[in-house]
Tab-separated table of C-alpha atoms in Angstrom:
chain	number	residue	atom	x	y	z
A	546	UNK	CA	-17.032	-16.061	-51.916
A	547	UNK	CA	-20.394	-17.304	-51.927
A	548	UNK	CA	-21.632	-21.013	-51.875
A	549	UNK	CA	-23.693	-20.435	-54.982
A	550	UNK	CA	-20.161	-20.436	-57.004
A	551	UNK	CA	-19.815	-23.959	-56.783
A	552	UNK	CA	-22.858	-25.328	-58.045
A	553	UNK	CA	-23.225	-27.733	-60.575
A	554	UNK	CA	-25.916	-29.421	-62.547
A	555	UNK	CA	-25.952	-32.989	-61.462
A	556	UNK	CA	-28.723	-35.521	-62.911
A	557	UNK	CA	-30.043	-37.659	-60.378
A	558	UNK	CA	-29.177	-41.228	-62.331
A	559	UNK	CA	-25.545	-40.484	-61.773
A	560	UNK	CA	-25.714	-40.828	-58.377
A	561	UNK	CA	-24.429	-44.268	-57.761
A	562	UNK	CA	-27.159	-46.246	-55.886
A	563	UNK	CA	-24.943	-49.295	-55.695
A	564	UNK	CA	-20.943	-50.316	-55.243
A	565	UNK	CA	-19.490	-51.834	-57.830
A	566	UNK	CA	-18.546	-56.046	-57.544
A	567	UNK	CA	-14.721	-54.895	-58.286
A	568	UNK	CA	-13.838	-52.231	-56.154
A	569	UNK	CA	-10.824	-51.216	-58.367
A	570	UNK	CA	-12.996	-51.384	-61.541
A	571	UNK	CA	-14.692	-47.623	-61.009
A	572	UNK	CA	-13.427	-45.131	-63.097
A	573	UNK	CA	-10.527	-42.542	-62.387
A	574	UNK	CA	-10.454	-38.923	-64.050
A	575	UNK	CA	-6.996	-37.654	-63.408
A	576	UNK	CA	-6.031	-33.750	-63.253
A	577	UNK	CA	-2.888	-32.281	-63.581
A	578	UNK	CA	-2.901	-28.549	-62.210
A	579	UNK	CA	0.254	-27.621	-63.998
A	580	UNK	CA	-1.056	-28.036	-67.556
A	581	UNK	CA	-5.262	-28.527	-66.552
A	582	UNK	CA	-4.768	-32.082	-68.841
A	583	UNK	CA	-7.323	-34.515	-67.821
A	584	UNK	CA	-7.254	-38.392	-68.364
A	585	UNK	CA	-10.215	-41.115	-68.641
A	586	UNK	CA	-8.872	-43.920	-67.027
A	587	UNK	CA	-10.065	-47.108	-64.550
A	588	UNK	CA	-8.612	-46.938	-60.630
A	589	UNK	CA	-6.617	-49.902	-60.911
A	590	UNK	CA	-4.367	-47.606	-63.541
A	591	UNK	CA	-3.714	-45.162	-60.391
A	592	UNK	CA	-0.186	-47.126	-59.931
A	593	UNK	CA	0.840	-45.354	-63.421
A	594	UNK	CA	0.396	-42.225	-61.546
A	595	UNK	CA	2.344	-42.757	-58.608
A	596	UNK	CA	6.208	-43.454	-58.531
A	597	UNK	CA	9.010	-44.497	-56.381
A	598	UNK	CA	8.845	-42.205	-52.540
A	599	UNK	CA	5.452	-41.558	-53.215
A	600	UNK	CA	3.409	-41.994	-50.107
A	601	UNK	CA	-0.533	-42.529	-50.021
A	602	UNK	CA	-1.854	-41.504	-46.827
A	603	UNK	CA	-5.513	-43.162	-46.219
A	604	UNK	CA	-7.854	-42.532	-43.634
A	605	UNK	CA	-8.090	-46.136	-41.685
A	606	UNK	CA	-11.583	-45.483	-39.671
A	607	UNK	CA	-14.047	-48.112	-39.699
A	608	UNK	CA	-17.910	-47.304	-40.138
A	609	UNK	CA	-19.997	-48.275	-36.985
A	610	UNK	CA	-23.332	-49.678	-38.196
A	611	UNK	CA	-24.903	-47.040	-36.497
A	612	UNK	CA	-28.531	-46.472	-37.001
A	613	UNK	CA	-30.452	-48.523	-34.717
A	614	UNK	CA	-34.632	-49.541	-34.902
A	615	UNK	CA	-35.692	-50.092	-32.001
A	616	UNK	CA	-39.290	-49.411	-29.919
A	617	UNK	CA	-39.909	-47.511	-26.736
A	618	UNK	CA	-40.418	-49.541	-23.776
A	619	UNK	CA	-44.130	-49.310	-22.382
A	620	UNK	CA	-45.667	-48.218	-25.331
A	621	UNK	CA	-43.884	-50.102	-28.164
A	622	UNK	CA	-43.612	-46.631	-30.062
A	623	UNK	CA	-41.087	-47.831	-33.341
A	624	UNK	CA	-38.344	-45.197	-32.601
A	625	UNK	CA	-34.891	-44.682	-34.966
A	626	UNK	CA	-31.602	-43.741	-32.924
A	627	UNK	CA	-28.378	-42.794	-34.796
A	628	UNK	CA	-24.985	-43.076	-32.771
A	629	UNK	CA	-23.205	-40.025	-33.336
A	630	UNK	CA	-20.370	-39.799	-30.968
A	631	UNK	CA	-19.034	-41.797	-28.355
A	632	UNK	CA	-19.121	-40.276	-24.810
A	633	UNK	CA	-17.697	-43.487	-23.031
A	634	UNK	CA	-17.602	-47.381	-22.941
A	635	UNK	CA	-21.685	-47.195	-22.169
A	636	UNK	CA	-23.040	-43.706	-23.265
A	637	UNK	CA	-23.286	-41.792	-26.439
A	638	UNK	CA	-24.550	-38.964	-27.784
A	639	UNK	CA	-27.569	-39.755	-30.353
A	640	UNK	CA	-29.742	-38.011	-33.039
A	641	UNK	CA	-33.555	-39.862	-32.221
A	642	UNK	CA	-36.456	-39.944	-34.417
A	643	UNK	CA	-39.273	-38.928	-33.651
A	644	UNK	CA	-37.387	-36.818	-30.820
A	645	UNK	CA	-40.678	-36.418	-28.804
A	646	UNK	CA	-41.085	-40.371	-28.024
A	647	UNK	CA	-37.653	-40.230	-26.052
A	648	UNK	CA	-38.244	-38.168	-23.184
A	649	UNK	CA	-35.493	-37.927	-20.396
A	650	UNK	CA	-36.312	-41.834	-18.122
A	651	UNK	CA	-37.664	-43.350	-21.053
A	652	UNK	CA	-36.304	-46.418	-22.452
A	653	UNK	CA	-35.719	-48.416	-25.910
A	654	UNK	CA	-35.651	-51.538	-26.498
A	655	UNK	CA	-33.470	-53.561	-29.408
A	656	UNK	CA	-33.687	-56.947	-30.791
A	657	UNK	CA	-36.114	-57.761	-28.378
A	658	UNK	CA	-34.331	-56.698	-25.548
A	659	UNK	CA	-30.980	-57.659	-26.326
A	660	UNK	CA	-30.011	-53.886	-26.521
A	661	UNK	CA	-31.716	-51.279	-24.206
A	662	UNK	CA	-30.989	-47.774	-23.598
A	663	UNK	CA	-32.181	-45.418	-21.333
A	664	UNK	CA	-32.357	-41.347	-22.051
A	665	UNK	CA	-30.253	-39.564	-19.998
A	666	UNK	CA	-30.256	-36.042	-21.404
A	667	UNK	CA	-31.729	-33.755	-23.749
A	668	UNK	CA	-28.833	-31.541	-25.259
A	669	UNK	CA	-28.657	-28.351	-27.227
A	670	UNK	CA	-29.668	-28.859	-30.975
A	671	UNK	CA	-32.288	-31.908	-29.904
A	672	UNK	CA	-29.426	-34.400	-29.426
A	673	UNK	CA	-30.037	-36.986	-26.596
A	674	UNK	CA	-27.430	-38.849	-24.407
A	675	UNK	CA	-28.515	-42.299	-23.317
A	676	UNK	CA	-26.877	-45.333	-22.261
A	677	UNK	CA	-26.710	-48.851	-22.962
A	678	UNK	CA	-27.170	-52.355	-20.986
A	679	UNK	CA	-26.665	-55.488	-22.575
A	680	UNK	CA	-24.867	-59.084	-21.692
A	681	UNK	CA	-21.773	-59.467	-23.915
A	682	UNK	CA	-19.472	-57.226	-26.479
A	683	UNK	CA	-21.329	-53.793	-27.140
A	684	UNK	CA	-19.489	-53.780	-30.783
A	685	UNK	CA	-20.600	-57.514	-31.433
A	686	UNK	CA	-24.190	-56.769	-30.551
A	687	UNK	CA	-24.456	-53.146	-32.721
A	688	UNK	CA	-23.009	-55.489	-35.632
A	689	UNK	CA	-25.942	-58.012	-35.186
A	690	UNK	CA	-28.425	-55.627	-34.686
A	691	UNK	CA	-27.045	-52.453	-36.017
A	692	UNK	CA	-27.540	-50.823	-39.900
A	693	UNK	CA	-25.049	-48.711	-41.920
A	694	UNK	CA	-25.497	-44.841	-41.810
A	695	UNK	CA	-25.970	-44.733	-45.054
A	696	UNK	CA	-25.893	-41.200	-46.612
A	697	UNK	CA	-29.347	-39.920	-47.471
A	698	UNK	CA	-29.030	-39.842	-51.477
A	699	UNK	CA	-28.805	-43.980	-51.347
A	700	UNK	CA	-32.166	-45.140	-51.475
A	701	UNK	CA	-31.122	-48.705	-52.353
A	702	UNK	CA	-30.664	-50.995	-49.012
A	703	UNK	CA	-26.906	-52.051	-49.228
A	704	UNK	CA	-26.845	-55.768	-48.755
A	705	UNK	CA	-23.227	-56.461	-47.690
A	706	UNK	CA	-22.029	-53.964	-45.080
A	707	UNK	CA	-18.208	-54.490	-45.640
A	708	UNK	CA	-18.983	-52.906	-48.820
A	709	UNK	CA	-19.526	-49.688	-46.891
A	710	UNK	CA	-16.140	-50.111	-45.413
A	711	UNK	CA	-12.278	-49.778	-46.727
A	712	UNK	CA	-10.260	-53.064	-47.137
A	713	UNK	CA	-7.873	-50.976	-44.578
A	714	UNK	CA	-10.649	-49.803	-42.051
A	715	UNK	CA	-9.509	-50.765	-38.275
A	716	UNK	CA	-10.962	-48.194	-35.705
A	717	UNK	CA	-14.167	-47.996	-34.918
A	718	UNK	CA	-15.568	-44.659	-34.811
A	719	UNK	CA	-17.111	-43.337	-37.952
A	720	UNK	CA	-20.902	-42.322	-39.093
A	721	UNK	CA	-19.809	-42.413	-42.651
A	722	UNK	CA	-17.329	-43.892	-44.802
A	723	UNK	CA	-14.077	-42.378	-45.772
A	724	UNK	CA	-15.205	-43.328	-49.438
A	725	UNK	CA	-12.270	-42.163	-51.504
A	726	UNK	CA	-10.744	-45.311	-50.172
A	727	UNK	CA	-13.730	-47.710	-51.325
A	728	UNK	CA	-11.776	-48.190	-54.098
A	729	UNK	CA	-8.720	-49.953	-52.864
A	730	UNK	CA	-8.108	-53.475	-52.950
A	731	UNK	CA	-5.288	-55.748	-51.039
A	732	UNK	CA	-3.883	-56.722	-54.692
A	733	UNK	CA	-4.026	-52.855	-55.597
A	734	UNK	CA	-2.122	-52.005	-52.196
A	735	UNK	CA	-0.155	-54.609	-52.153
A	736	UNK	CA	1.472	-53.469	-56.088
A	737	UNK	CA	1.747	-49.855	-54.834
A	738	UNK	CA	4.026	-50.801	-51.818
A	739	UNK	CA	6.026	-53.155	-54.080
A	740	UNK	CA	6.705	-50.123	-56.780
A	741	UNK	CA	7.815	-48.708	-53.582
A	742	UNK	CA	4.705	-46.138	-52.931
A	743	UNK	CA	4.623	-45.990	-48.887
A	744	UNK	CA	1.533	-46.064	-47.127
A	745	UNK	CA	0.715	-43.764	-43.783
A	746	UNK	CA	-2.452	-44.046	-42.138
A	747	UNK	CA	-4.499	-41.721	-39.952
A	748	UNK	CA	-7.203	-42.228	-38.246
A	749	UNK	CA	-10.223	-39.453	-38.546
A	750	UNK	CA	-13.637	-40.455	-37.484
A	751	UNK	CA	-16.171	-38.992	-40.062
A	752	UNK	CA	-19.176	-37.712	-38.127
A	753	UNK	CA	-22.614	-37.219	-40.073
A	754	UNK	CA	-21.524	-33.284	-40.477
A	755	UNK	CA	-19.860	-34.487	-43.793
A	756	UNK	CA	-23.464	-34.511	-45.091
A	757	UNK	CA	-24.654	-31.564	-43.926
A	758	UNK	CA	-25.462	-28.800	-46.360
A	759	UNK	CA	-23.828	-25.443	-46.742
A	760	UNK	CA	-26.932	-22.980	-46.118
A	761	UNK	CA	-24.725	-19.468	-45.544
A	762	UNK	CA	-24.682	-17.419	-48.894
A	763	UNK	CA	-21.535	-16.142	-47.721
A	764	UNK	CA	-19.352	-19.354	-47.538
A	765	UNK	CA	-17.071	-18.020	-44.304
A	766	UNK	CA	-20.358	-17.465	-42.553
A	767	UNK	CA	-20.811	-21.753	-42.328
A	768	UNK	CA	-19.808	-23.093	-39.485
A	769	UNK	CA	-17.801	-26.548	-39.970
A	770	UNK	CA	-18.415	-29.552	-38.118
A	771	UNK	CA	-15.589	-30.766	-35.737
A	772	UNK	CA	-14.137	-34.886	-36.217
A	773	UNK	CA	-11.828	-36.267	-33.700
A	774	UNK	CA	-8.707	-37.548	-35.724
A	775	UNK	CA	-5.217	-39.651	-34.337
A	776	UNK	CA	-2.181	-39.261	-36.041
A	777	UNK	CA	0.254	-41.868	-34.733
A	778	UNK	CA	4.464	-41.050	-33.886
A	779	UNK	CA	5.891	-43.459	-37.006
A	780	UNK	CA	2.984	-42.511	-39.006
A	781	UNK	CA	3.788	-38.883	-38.897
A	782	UNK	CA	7.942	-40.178	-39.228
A	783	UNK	CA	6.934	-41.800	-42.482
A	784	UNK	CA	5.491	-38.517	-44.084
A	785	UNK	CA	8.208	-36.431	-42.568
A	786	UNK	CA	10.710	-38.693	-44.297
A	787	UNK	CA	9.084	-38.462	-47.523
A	788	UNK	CA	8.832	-35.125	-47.913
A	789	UNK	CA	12.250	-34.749	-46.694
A	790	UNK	CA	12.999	-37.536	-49.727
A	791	UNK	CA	11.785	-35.190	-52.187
A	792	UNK	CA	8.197	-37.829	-52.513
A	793	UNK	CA	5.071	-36.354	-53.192
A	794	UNK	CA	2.321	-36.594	-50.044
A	795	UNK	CA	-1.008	-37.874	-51.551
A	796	UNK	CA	-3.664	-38.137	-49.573
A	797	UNK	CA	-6.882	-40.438	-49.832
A	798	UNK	CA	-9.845	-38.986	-49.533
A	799	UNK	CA	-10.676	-35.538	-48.042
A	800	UNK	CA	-10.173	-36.764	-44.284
A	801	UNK	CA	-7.101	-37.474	-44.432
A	802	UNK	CA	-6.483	-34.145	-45.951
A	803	UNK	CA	-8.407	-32.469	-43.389
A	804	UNK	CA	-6.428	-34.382	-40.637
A	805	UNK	CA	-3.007	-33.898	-42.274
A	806	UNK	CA	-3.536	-29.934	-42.642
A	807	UNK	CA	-4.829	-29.971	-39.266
A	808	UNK	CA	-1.602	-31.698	-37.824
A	809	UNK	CA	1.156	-29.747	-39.779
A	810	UNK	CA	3.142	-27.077	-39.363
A	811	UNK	CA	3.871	-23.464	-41.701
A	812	UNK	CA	7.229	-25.219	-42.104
A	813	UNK	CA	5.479	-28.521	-43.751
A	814	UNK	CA	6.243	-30.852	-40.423
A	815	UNK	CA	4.042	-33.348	-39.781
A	816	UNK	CA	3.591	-33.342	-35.658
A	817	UNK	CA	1.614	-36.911	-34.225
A	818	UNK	CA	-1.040	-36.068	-32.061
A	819	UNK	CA	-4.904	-36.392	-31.222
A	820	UNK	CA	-7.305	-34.361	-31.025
A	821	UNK	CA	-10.818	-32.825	-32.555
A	822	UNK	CA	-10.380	-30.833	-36.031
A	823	UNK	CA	-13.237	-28.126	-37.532
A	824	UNK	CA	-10.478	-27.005	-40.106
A	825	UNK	CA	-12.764	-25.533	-43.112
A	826	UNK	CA	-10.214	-25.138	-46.875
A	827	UNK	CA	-12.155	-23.242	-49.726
A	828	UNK	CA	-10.025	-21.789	-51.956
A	829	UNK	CA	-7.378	-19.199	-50.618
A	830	UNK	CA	-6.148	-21.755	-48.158
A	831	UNK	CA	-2.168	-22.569	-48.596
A	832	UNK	CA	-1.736	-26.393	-48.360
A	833	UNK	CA	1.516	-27.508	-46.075
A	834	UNK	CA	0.868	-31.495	-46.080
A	835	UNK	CA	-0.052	-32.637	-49.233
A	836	UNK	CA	0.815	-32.391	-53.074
A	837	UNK	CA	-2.563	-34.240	-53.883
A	838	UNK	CA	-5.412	-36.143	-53.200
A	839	UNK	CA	-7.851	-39.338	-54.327
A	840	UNK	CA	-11.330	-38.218	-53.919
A	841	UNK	CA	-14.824	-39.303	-54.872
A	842	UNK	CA	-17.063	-36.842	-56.448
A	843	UNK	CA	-18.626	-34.688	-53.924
A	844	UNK	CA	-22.110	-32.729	-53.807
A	845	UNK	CA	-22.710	-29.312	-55.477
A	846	UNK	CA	-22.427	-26.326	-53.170
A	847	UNK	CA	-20.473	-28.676	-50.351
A	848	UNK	CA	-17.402	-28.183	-47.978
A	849	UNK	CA	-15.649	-31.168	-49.795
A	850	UNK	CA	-16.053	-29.470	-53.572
A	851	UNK	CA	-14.567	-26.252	-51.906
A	852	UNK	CA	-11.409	-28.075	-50.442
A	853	UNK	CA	-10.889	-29.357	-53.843
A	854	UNK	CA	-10.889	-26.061	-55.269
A	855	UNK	CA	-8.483	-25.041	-53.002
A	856	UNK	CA	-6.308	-27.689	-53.943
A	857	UNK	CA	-6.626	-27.319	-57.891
A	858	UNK	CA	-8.049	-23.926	-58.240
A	859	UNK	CA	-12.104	-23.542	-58.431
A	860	UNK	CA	-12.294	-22.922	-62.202
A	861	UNK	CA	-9.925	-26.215	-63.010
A	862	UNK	CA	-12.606	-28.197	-60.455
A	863	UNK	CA	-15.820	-26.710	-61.834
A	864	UNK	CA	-14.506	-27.558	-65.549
A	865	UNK	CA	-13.483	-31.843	-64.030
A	866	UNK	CA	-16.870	-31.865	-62.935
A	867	UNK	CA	-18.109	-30.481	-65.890
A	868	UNK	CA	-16.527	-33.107	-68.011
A	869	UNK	CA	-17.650	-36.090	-65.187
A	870	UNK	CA	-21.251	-35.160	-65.613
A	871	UNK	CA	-21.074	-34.901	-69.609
A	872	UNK	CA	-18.835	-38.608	-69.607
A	873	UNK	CA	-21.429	-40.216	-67.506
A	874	UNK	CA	-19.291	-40.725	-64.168
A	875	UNK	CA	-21.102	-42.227	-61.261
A	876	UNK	CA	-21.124	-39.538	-58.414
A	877	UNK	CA	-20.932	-39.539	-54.879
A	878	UNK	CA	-20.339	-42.493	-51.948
A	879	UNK	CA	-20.537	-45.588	-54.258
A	880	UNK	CA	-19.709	-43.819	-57.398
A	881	UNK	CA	-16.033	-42.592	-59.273
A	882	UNK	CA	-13.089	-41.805	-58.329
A	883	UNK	CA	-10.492	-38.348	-58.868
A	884	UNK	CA	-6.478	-38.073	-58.759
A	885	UNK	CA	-6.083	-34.743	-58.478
A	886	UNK	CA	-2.345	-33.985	-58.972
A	887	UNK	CA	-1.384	-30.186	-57.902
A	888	UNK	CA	2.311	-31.683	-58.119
A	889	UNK	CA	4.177	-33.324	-61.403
């Protein structure tokens, strides 16, 4: 299958530069996969779509602000660092720019001095490992000096940084938003559970590898990125029990797909656990956790387009996107929303 079958012409004003003031306010385009029927609606009309032993399972990571400017000490070089994963309460592993002005000994300063870290390591692929001093809270200094990751399509500076963040996010740990779930408000969660729709969470922290293109012409010749994901015992009770019910397993956002079909079993049990996850779908893959999925839309020619294809079938997805582009749907992080129902 090559990664050439799943482009699309996208024009560059419909990627959304901006969230929207009403989070539930973006549009939805629902699929059924039975009969291919699609439906123009808003996300707050998602509760029409959901019934009764339903269960949403979201993704309830929480987006470090993560890129840091800072200047090397000595010199006052201006250097970037991006936190990319955590290695342990003091040291993580980094992407720097430009690499060459962080040599192994050298240090950068924040804020004046508030933040410093020191290089410890040069690793394979130009990563460096450094570690931080500071007086206080490590998280409450990153979120005074710290700046969202935001992905490299959004020009625009994002002035409130809970915007970059789910109502539900909890665990720090992410590069990137789980952005399927942008669209959720309290009121809209809140409705849900009273219809009686359970919610699960999971916790998957989304590493910059999300963004990261697909070069291989031969799609199984791209090698996927790995995330470190938790499920918890009750969580993994709660989507037992509903599939047991006879509910339907949705899942917000491609995380928490990718954590759920890393976590269950050829029977269709859900085992709790922790752990790191590369799983790559593309269509051909035989889903065990989920009967569908709430997703943004994704980038031509990406991993996230293919594991939609596997879930509806790649000539069903290229014909939604099709119709998203020619009804003016806002694409990408901040954009529009999908219910993609492979289940009645």
């Amino acid at each position: 299958m090559k990664t050439h079958d799943f482009y699309f012409d996208l024009p560059e004003e419909l990627i959304a530069q901006q969230p929207l003031a009403d989070r539930a306010s973006s549009r939805l385009l629902v699929t059924d996969k039975t009969t291919g029927h699609m439906e123009h609606r808003h996300f707050r009309d998602i509760k029409e779509y959901l019934r009764k032993g339903d269960c949403l399972v979201i993704n309830n990571t929480r987006v470090l602000p993560a890129r840091l400017y800072g200047e090397r000490v000595g010199t006052g070089a201006g250097i970037e660092v991006l936190l990319l994963v955590r290695k342990s309460i003091d040291t993580w592993e980094v992407l720097v720019r430009p690499g060459k002005k962080a040599r192994v000994g050298d240090k950068i300063s924040f804020g004046g001095g508030k933040l410093v870290a020191e290089v410890l390591e040069v690793i394979e692929g130009g990563n460096r490992i450094i570690r931080f001093t500071y007086e206080g809270v490590f998280e409450s200094v990153l979120e005074e000096l710290g700046e969202m990751p935001l992905p490299p399509y959004i020009t625009h500076r994002l002035e409130d940084k809970e915007r970059y963040q789910t109502v539900y996010a909890e665990h720090d740990g992410s590069a990137a938003a789980p952005t399927a779930g942008l669209h959720f408000t309290p009121e809209l969660l809140q409705e849900l559970q009273d219809m009686g729709v359970k919610i699960a969470h999971v916790t998957l922290h989304v590493g910059l590898g999300t963004f990261r293109p697909v070069k291989a012409e031969n799609i199984l010749d791209h090698e996927m990125h790995a995330e470190y994901y938790v499920v918890e015992p009750e969580q993994a009770e709660i989507i037992n029990q509903t599939k047991a019910q006879g509910g339907r397993v949705i899942s917000v956002g491609t995380t928490s797909t990718r954590t759920l079909e890393s976590v269950t079993d050829e029977q269709g049990v859900v085992h709790a656990g922790n752990g790191w996850t590369s799983i790559f779908i593309y269509p051909g893959y035989t889903f065990k956790a989920i009967d569908g999925m709430v997703t943004n839309f994704h980038l031509p020619e990406s991993t996230l387009i293919m594991l939609v294809s596997a879930l509806m079938g790649k000539d069903l997805t290229m014909q939604v996107y099709e119709e998203a582009v020619k009804q003016r749907y806002r694409f990408f992080s901040f954009g529009d929303a999908c219910l993609f129902l492979a289940k009645p």
